[in-house]
Amino acid sequence: MKTLILFYSLDGLLKNLSKTMKEEINGDLLQLQDVKNNTGIYDKIPYKSFIEDNLNLETLREDIKSYELIVLAVPNWFYKLPIGLKRNTLGNIFSGKKVALFTLGKDLKNIRDKNELFFNSDILGTINLDIAEAKDKDGINKCKIWIKKMYEKGIGKTMHT
């Protein structure tokens, strides 16, 4: 099953975990990036792109068209409704796709936000690792086990459709 691991990483931790997942399931990697060249002092504020919706979402529509499973690896507040991305943009891009959500940071239990943002997607599963856990061997193993499970679940759903 063709799988894309789509991630946003400021400090490199999510990038490394995404690479680990890629190796486990032989998926492809794509990093969310700013579409604006942030040059001012205010522009250097971490995660400003989410608040102002400056990510490369429109170009994603073509990039992800051929993928059956999208693994979204992001900070845990990424799809919180009060800040960030245009909800319809992201929701429409993932519409009809199998999606697995990997978040990093304090678990905010934002189930309502996930359901509202990914309104027409098949959410196969979610996992949240806190930062300390993500840096340790057990956390990395937990990540490996989870991604294999999501991949197998996606294959199972593909066979039944």
N, C-alpha and C. Protein backbone atom coordinates (compact mmCIF):
# COMPACT_ATOMS: atom_id res chain seq x y z
N MET A 1 0.85 -1.17 0.00
CA MET A 1 0.00 0.00 0.00
C MET A 1 0.90 1.23 0.00
N LYS A 2 0.65 2.13 -0.92
CA LYS A 2 1.47 3.33 -1.05
C LYS A 2 1.16 4.27 0.12
N THR A 3 2.21 4.59 0.90
CA THR A 3 2.05 5.35 2.13
C THR A 3 2.95 6.57 2.14
N LEU A 4 2.38 7.69 2.59
CA LEU A 4 3.14 8.93 2.74
C LEU A 4 3.18 9.32 4.21
N ILE A 5 4.36 9.62 4.69
CA ILE A 5 4.51 10.16 6.04
C ILE A 5 4.76 11.66 5.86
N LEU A 6 3.77 12.43 6.24
CA LEU A 6 3.79 13.88 6.11
C LEU A 6 4.08 14.45 7.49
N PHE A 7 5.13 15.26 7.61
CA PHE A 7 5.51 15.72 8.95
C PHE A 7 5.90 17.18 8.98
N TYR A 8 5.80 17.75 10.17
CA TYR A 8 6.33 19.09 10.44
C TYR A 8 7.24 18.98 11.65
N SER A 9 8.45 19.48 11.51
CA SER A 9 9.42 19.37 12.60
C SER A 9 10.23 20.65 12.68
N LEU A 10 10.24 21.25 13.86
CA LEU A 10 11.03 22.46 14.05
C LEU A 10 12.41 22.12 14.60
N ASP A 11 12.47 21.19 15.54
CA ASP A 11 13.75 20.88 16.19
C ASP A 11 14.38 19.57 15.71
N GLY A 12 13.73 18.87 14.80
CA GLY A 12 14.30 17.65 14.23
C GLY A 12 13.81 16.36 14.85
N LEU A 13 13.15 16.42 16.00
CA LEU A 13 12.69 15.20 16.66
C LEU A 13 11.61 14.49 15.84
N LEU A 14 10.62 15.22 15.38
CA LEU A 14 9.58 14.60 14.55
C LEU A 14 10.13 14.14 13.21
N LYS A 15 11.12 14.83 12.71
CA LYS A 15 11.75 14.40 11.46
C LYS A 15 12.42 13.04 11.66
N ASN A 16 13.14 12.88 12.76
CA ASN A 16 13.80 11.61 13.04
C ASN A 16 12.80 10.48 13.26
N LEU A 17 11.72 10.76 13.99
CA LEU A 17 10.69 9.74 14.20
C LEU A 17 10.00 9.38 12.88
N SER A 18 9.81 10.37 12.03
CA SER A 18 9.20 10.11 10.72
C SER A 18 10.10 9.22 9.86
N LYS A 19 11.40 9.46 9.93
CA LYS A 19 12.34 8.60 9.20
C LYS A 19 12.29 7.17 9.73
N THR A 20 12.16 7.03 11.04
CA THR A 20 12.04 5.70 11.65
C THR A 20 10.80 4.99 11.11
N MET A 21 9.67 5.71 11.05
CA MET A 21 8.43 5.12 10.53
C MET A 21 8.60 4.74 9.06
N LYS A 22 9.24 5.60 8.29
CA LYS A 22 9.48 5.34 6.87
C LYS A 22 10.22 4.03 6.67
N GLU A 23 11.25 3.81 7.48
CA GLU A 23 12.05 2.59 7.37
C GLU A 23 11.24 1.35 7.73
N GLU A 24 10.32 1.48 8.67
CA GLU A 24 9.52 0.33 9.11
C GLU A 24 8.55 -0.15 8.04
N ILE A 25 7.99 0.77 7.28
CA ILE A 25 6.94 0.39 6.32
C ILE A 25 7.30 0.72 4.87
N ASN A 26 8.51 1.19 4.64
CA ASN A 26 8.96 1.53 3.30
C ASN A 26 8.05 2.59 2.65
N GLY A 27 7.72 3.62 3.43
CA GLY A 27 6.88 4.70 2.93
C GLY A 27 7.71 5.83 2.36
N ASP A 28 7.04 6.86 1.92
CA ASP A 28 7.70 8.07 1.43
C ASP A 28 7.57 9.16 2.48
N LEU A 29 8.51 10.11 2.47
CA LEU A 29 8.51 11.23 3.41
C LEU A 29 8.25 12.53 2.68
N LEU A 30 7.48 13.41 3.30
CA LEU A 30 7.29 14.76 2.79
C LEU A 30 7.17 15.69 3.98
N GLN A 31 7.98 16.74 3.99
CA GLN A 31 7.97 17.68 5.10
C GLN A 31 7.10 18.89 4.77
N LEU A 32 6.20 19.24 5.70
CA LEU A 32 5.44 20.48 5.57
C LEU A 32 6.41 21.63 5.74
N GLN A 33 6.35 22.61 4.87
CA GLN A 33 7.27 23.74 4.94
C GLN A 33 6.52 25.05 4.78
N ASP A 34 7.19 26.12 5.21
CA ASP A 34 6.63 27.45 5.05
C ASP A 34 6.63 27.82 3.57
N VAL A 35 5.58 28.52 3.14
CA VAL A 35 5.56 29.02 1.77
C VAL A 35 6.08 30.45 1.70
N LYS A 36 6.18 31.11 2.85
CA LYS A 36 6.73 32.46 2.91
C LYS A 36 8.17 32.38 3.37
N ASN A 37 8.98 33.29 2.89
CA ASN A 37 10.35 33.40 3.37
C ASN A 37 10.34 34.30 4.60
N ASN A 38 10.40 33.71 5.78
CA ASN A 38 10.34 34.48 7.02
C ASN A 38 11.68 35.13 7.32
N THR A 39 11.71 36.46 7.25
CA THR A 39 12.98 37.16 7.42
C THR A 39 12.98 38.13 8.59
N GLY A 40 11.84 38.63 9.01
CA GLY A 40 11.79 39.60 10.11
C GLY A 40 11.95 38.94 11.46
N ILE A 41 12.16 39.76 12.49
CA ILE A 41 12.31 39.24 13.86
C ILE A 41 11.04 38.50 14.27
N TYR A 42 9.87 39.09 14.01
CA TYR A 42 8.61 38.46 14.37
C TYR A 42 8.44 37.14 13.63
N ASP A 43 8.96 37.06 12.42
CA ASP A 43 8.82 35.86 11.60
C ASP A 43 9.59 34.67 12.14
N LYS A 44 10.52 34.89 13.04
CA LYS A 44 11.33 33.80 13.59
C LYS A 44 10.65 33.11 14.76
N ILE A 45 9.48 33.58 15.17
CA ILE A 45 8.77 32.96 16.28
C ILE A 45 8.40 31.54 15.88
N PRO A 46 8.76 30.55 16.70
CA PRO A 46 8.45 29.16 16.35
C PRO A 46 6.96 28.94 16.08
N TYR A 47 6.67 28.16 15.10
CA TYR A 47 5.31 27.74 14.76
C TYR A 47 4.43 28.87 14.23
N LYS A 48 5.01 30.03 13.91
CA LYS A 48 4.23 31.14 13.37
C LYS A 48 3.48 30.73 12.10
N SER A 49 4.05 29.84 11.34
CA SER A 49 3.42 29.42 10.09
C SER A 49 2.05 28.80 10.31
N PHE A 50 1.89 28.09 11.41
CA PHE A 50 0.59 27.47 11.69
C PHE A 50 -0.45 28.54 11.99
N ILE A 51 -0.05 29.55 12.75
CA ILE A 51 -0.99 30.59 13.15
C ILE A 51 -1.44 31.38 11.93
N GLU A 52 -0.54 31.62 11.00
CA GLU A 52 -0.86 32.42 9.82
C GLU A 52 -1.20 31.59 8.59
N ASP A 53 -1.24 30.29 8.72
CA ASP A 53 -1.61 29.42 7.60
C ASP A 53 -0.66 29.59 6.42
N ASN A 54 0.63 29.56 6.70
CA ASN A 54 1.65 29.75 5.66
C ASN A 54 2.30 28.46 5.21
N LEU A 55 1.64 27.34 5.37
CA LEU A 55 2.25 26.08 4.97
C LEU A 55 1.87 25.71 3.55
N ASN A 56 2.62 24.77 3.00
CA ASN A 56 2.47 24.39 1.59
C ASN A 56 1.31 23.43 1.36
N LEU A 57 0.15 23.75 1.89
CA LEU A 57 -0.98 22.82 1.79
C LEU A 57 -1.55 22.70 0.39
N GLU A 58 -1.64 23.79 -0.32
CA GLU A 58 -2.24 23.71 -1.66
C GLU A 58 -1.43 22.81 -2.58
N THR A 59 -0.12 22.82 -2.45
CA THR A 59 0.70 21.95 -3.30
C THR A 59 0.57 20.50 -2.89
N LEU A 60 0.09 20.25 -1.68
CA LEU A 60 -0.06 18.87 -1.21
C LEU A 60 -1.11 18.09 -1.99
N ARG A 61 -2.11 18.79 -2.47
CA ARG A 61 -3.22 18.11 -3.15
C ARG A 61 -2.69 17.17 -4.24
N GLU A 62 -1.77 17.64 -5.06
CA GLU A 62 -1.18 16.80 -6.11
C GLU A 62 -0.19 15.81 -5.53
N ASP A 63 0.58 16.25 -4.54
CA ASP A 63 1.61 15.39 -3.96
C ASP A 63 1.03 14.12 -3.33
N ILE A 64 -0.16 14.21 -2.75
CA ILE A 64 -0.69 13.05 -2.02
C ILE A 64 -1.74 12.26 -2.80
N LYS A 65 -2.05 12.70 -3.99
CA LYS A 65 -3.13 12.07 -4.76
C LYS A 65 -2.98 10.56 -4.89
N SER A 66 -1.78 10.08 -5.12
CA SER A 66 -1.57 8.65 -5.39
C SER A 66 -1.40 7.79 -4.14
N TYR A 67 -1.43 8.41 -2.96
CA TYR A 67 -1.21 7.65 -1.72
C TYR A 67 -2.52 7.14 -1.14
N GLU A 68 -2.48 5.90 -0.64
CA GLU A 68 -3.66 5.31 -0.01
C GLU A 68 -3.71 5.61 1.48
N LEU A 69 -2.54 5.71 2.10
CA LEU A 69 -2.46 5.98 3.54
C LEU A 69 -1.57 7.20 3.75
N ILE A 70 -2.08 8.15 4.54
CA ILE A 70 -1.30 9.33 4.92
C ILE A 70 -1.07 9.26 6.43
N VAL A 71 0.20 9.27 6.82
CA VAL A 71 0.55 9.35 8.24
C VAL A 71 0.95 10.80 8.48
N LEU A 72 0.22 11.46 9.37
CA LEU A 72 0.50 12.86 9.68
C LEU A 72 1.24 12.90 11.02
N ALA A 73 2.50 13.33 11.00
CA ALA A 73 3.34 13.39 12.20
C ALA A 73 3.59 14.86 12.52
N VAL A 74 2.95 15.34 13.59
CA VAL A 74 2.95 16.77 13.89
C VAL A 74 2.97 17.00 15.40
N PRO A 75 3.29 18.24 15.82
CA PRO A 75 3.13 18.58 17.23
C PRO A 75 1.67 18.39 17.63
N ASN A 76 1.42 18.06 18.89
CA ASN A 76 0.06 17.70 19.30
C ASN A 76 -0.96 18.81 19.15
N TRP A 77 -0.56 20.06 19.06
CA TRP A 77 -1.51 21.16 18.91
C TRP A 77 -1.77 21.49 17.44
N PHE A 78 -1.17 20.78 16.52
CA PHE A 78 -1.23 21.09 15.08
C PHE A 78 -2.66 21.24 14.57
N TYR A 79 -3.55 20.36 14.93
CA TYR A 79 -4.91 20.44 14.40
C TYR A 79 -5.91 20.92 15.44
N LYS A 80 -5.42 21.68 16.42
CA LYS A 80 -6.33 22.33 17.37
C LYS A 80 -7.12 23.40 16.62
N LEU A 81 -8.40 23.47 16.89
CA LEU A 81 -9.25 24.40 16.14
C LEU A 81 -8.93 25.89 16.35
N PRO A 82 -8.54 26.36 17.53
CA PRO A 82 -8.36 27.80 17.71
C PRO A 82 -7.22 28.41 16.90
N ILE A 83 -6.21 27.65 16.54
CA ILE A 83 -5.09 28.22 15.81
C ILE A 83 -4.82 27.42 14.55
N GLY A 84 -4.00 27.96 13.72
CA GLY A 84 -3.42 27.15 12.66
C GLY A 84 -4.05 27.22 11.30
N LEU A 85 -4.17 26.06 10.74
CA LEU A 85 -4.48 25.91 9.33
C LEU A 85 -5.93 26.18 9.00
N LYS A 86 -6.16 26.52 7.74
CA LYS A 86 -7.53 26.63 7.27
C LYS A 86 -8.11 25.22 7.30
N ARG A 87 -9.12 25.03 8.06
CA ARG A 87 -9.65 23.69 8.29
C ARG A 87 -10.14 23.04 7.00
N ASN A 88 -10.81 23.80 6.18
CA ASN A 88 -11.33 23.20 4.95
C ASN A 88 -10.22 22.79 4.00
N THR A 89 -9.14 23.56 3.98
CA THR A 89 -8.02 23.22 3.10
C THR A 89 -7.47 21.85 3.45
N LEU A 90 -7.12 21.64 4.70
CA LEU A 90 -6.54 20.37 5.12
C LEU A 90 -7.57 19.25 5.04
N GLY A 91 -8.77 19.52 5.50
CA GLY A 91 -9.82 18.51 5.46
C GLY A 91 -10.11 18.03 4.05
N ASN A 92 -10.16 18.96 3.12
CA ASN A 92 -10.42 18.59 1.73
C ASN A 92 -9.28 17.81 1.11
N ILE A 93 -8.06 18.16 1.46
CA ILE A 93 -6.90 17.45 0.92
C ILE A 93 -6.90 15.99 1.36
N PHE A 94 -7.28 15.74 2.61
CA PHE A 94 -7.28 14.38 3.14
C PHE A 94 -8.61 13.66 2.93
N SER A 95 -9.56 14.31 2.33
CA SER A 95 -10.88 13.73 2.13
C SER A 95 -10.79 12.40 1.39
N GLY A 96 -11.41 11.38 1.97
CA GLY A 96 -11.44 10.06 1.36
C GLY A 96 -10.18 9.23 1.57
N LYS A 97 -9.21 9.76 2.28
CA LYS A 97 -7.95 9.04 2.52
C LYS A 97 -7.99 8.31 3.85
N LYS A 98 -7.19 7.27 3.94
CA LYS A 98 -6.92 6.63 5.22
C LYS A 98 -5.85 7.48 5.89
N VAL A 99 -6.07 7.86 7.14
CA VAL A 99 -5.16 8.76 7.84
C VAL A 99 -4.80 8.16 9.19
N ALA A 100 -3.51 8.22 9.53
CA ALA A 100 -3.03 7.83 10.85
C ALA A 100 -2.35 9.07 11.45
N LEU A 101 -2.68 9.37 12.70
CA LEU A 101 -2.21 10.61 13.32
C LEU A 101 -1.19 10.32 14.41
N PHE A 102 0.01 10.85 14.21
CA PHE A 102 1.11 10.71 15.18
C PHE A 102 1.40 12.10 15.73
N THR A 103 1.21 12.27 17.03
CA THR A 103 1.48 13.58 17.62
C THR A 103 2.56 13.47 18.68
N LEU A 104 3.23 14.59 18.89
CA LEU A 104 4.34 14.66 19.83
C LEU A 104 4.11 15.82 20.79
N GLY A 105 4.21 15.54 22.08
CA GLY A 105 4.02 16.55 23.11
C GLY A 105 3.01 16.08 24.13
N LYS A 106 2.60 16.97 25.00
CA LYS A 106 1.61 16.63 26.03
C LYS A 106 0.30 16.27 25.35
N ASP A 107 -0.27 15.13 25.70
CA ASP A 107 -1.52 14.68 25.08
C ASP A 107 -2.66 15.57 25.53
N LEU A 108 -3.28 16.25 24.59
CA LEU A 108 -4.34 17.20 24.90
C LEU A 108 -5.74 16.60 24.77
N LYS A 109 -5.83 15.35 24.41
CA LYS A 109 -7.13 14.67 24.28
C LYS A 109 -8.09 15.46 23.39
N ASN A 110 -7.61 15.87 22.24
CA ASN A 110 -8.42 16.72 21.36
C ASN A 110 -9.16 15.92 20.29
N ILE A 111 -9.94 14.95 20.73
CA ILE A 111 -10.68 14.08 19.81
C ILE A 111 -11.67 14.87 18.97
N ARG A 112 -12.36 15.81 19.58
CA ARG A 112 -13.34 16.62 18.84
C ARG A 112 -12.65 17.35 17.69
N ASP A 113 -11.48 17.90 17.95
CA ASP A 113 -10.76 18.64 16.92
C ASP A 113 -10.38 17.73 15.76
N LYS A 114 -9.93 16.52 16.07
CA LYS A 114 -9.55 15.58 15.01
C LYS A 114 -10.75 15.26 14.12
N ASN A 115 -11.87 14.98 14.75
CA ASN A 115 -13.05 14.61 13.99
C ASN A 115 -13.56 15.76 13.13
N GLU A 116 -13.45 16.98 13.63
CA GLU A 116 -13.91 18.13 12.86
C GLU A 116 -12.96 18.45 11.70
N LEU A 117 -11.68 18.29 11.91
CA LEU A 117 -10.71 18.62 10.87
C LEU A 117 -10.66 17.55 9.78
N PHE A 118 -10.66 16.30 10.18
CA PHE A 118 -10.56 15.19 9.23
C PHE A 118 -11.95 14.61 8.99
N PHE A 119 -12.88 15.48 8.62
CA PHE A 119 -14.30 15.14 8.58
C PHE A 119 -14.68 14.07 7.57
N ASN A 120 -13.94 13.91 6.50
CA ASN A 120 -14.30 12.91 5.50
C ASN A 120 -13.14 11.95 5.26
N SER A 121 -12.38 11.68 6.32
CA SER A 121 -11.24 10.77 6.23
C SER A 121 -11.50 9.57 7.11
N ASP A 122 -10.83 8.50 6.81
CA ASP A 122 -10.91 7.30 7.63
C ASP A 122 -9.71 7.31 8.58
N ILE A 123 -9.92 7.75 9.82
CA ILE A 123 -8.83 7.81 10.79
C ILE A 123 -8.61 6.40 11.33
N LEU A 124 -7.48 5.81 10.94
CA LEU A 124 -7.17 4.43 11.33
C LEU A 124 -6.73 4.33 12.78
N GLY A 125 -6.08 5.37 13.28
CA GLY A 125 -5.61 5.33 14.65
C GLY A 125 -4.76 6.55 14.97
N THR A 126 -4.51 6.72 16.25
CA THR A 126 -3.69 7.84 16.72
C THR A 126 -2.72 7.35 17.77
N ILE A 127 -1.64 8.10 17.91
CA ILE A 127 -0.69 7.86 19.00
C ILE A 127 -0.11 9.21 19.38
N ASN A 128 0.16 9.39 20.65
CA ASN A 128 0.83 10.59 21.13
C ASN A 128 1.99 10.16 22.02
N LEU A 129 3.17 10.68 21.72
CA LEU A 129 4.33 10.46 22.59
C LEU A 129 4.71 11.79 23.20
N ASP A 130 5.03 11.78 24.50
CA ASP A 130 5.58 13.02 25.04
C ASP A 130 7.05 13.10 24.62
N ILE A 131 7.62 14.26 24.77
CA ILE A 131 8.96 14.50 24.22
C ILE A 131 10.01 13.58 24.83
N ALA A 132 9.97 13.39 26.15
CA ALA A 132 10.95 12.51 26.80
C ALA A 132 10.82 11.08 26.28
N GLU A 133 9.59 10.62 26.14
CA GLU A 133 9.33 9.27 25.64
C GLU A 133 9.84 9.10 24.21
N ALA A 134 9.67 10.13 23.39
CA ALA A 134 10.08 10.07 21.99
C ALA A 134 11.59 9.99 21.82
N LYS A 135 12.32 10.41 22.83
CA LYS A 135 13.78 10.39 22.76
C LYS A 135 14.36 9.09 23.31
N ASP A 136 13.53 8.28 23.91
CA ASP A 136 14.04 7.06 24.55
C ASP A 136 13.72 5.82 23.72
N LYS A 137 14.50 4.79 23.93
CA LYS A 137 14.42 3.56 23.13
C LYS A 137 13.02 2.94 23.15
N ASP A 138 12.38 2.92 24.33
CA ASP A 138 11.04 2.34 24.43
C ASP A 138 10.02 3.14 23.62
N GLY A 139 10.15 4.46 23.64
CA GLY A 139 9.26 5.31 22.86
C GLY A 139 9.43 5.09 21.37
N ILE A 140 10.67 4.94 20.94
CA ILE A 140 10.94 4.69 19.52
C ILE A 140 10.38 3.34 19.11
N ASN A 141 10.52 2.34 19.97
CA ASN A 141 9.93 1.02 19.69
C ASN A 141 8.41 1.10 19.63
N LYS A 142 7.82 1.88 20.52
CA LYS A 142 6.37 2.09 20.52
C LYS A 142 5.93 2.69 19.18
N CYS A 143 6.71 3.63 18.68
CA CYS A 143 6.46 4.26 17.38
C CYS A 143 6.51 3.22 16.26
N LYS A 144 7.51 2.36 16.29
CA LYS A 144 7.67 1.32 15.27
C LYS A 144 6.49 0.35 15.28
N ILE A 145 6.10 -0.08 16.45
CA ILE A 145 4.97 -1.02 16.57
C ILE A 145 3.69 -0.36 16.05
N TRP A 146 3.47 0.89 16.44
CA TRP A 146 2.26 1.60 16.03
C TRP A 146 2.19 1.75 14.51
N ILE A 147 3.28 2.17 13.88
CA ILE A 147 3.23 2.40 12.43
C ILE A 147 2.98 1.09 11.67
N LYS A 148 3.55 -0.01 12.15
CA LYS A 148 3.28 -1.30 11.51
C LYS A 148 1.80 -1.66 11.64
N LYS A 149 1.23 -1.39 12.81
CA LYS A 149 -0.19 -1.68 13.05
C LYS A 149 -1.08 -0.85 12.11
N MET A 150 -0.75 0.42 11.96
CA MET A 150 -1.54 1.30 11.09
C MET A 150 -1.45 0.84 9.64
N TYR A 151 -0.27 0.45 9.23
CA TYR A 151 -0.05 -0.02 7.87
C TYR A 151 -0.88 -1.29 7.62
N GLU A 152 -0.81 -2.23 8.55
CA GLU A 152 -1.57 -3.48 8.42
C GLU A 152 -3.07 -3.21 8.43
N LYS A 153 -3.50 -2.30 9.27
CA LYS A 153 -4.92 -1.94 9.33
C LYS A 153 -5.36 -1.33 8.00
N GLY A 154 -4.52 -0.48 7.43
CA GLY A 154 -4.82 0.13 6.13
C GLY A 154 -4.91 -0.90 5.02
N ILE A 155 -4.01 -1.87 5.04
CA ILE A 155 -4.05 -2.95 4.04
C ILE A 155 -5.33 -3.75 4.19
N GLY A 156 -5.70 -4.06 5.42
CA GLY A 156 -6.93 -4.81 5.68
C GLY A 156 -8.15 -4.08 5.14
N LYS A 157 -8.20 -2.78 5.33
CA LYS A 157 -9.34 -2.00 4.83
C LYS A 157 -9.32 -1.92 3.31
N THR A 158 -8.14 -1.89 2.71
CA THR A 158 -8.03 -1.85 1.25
C THR A 158 -8.56 -3.14 0.64
N MET A 159 -8.27 -4.26 1.29
CA MET A 159 -8.69 -5.56 0.77
C MET A 159 -10.20 -5.74 0.86
N HIS A 160 -10.85 -5.05 1.81
CA HIS A 160 -12.29 -5.22 2.00
C HIS A 160 -13.13 -4.20 1.25
N THR A 161 -12.47 -3.33 0.48
CA THR A 161 -13.25 -2.32 -0.25
C THR A 161 -13.30 -2.64 -1.73
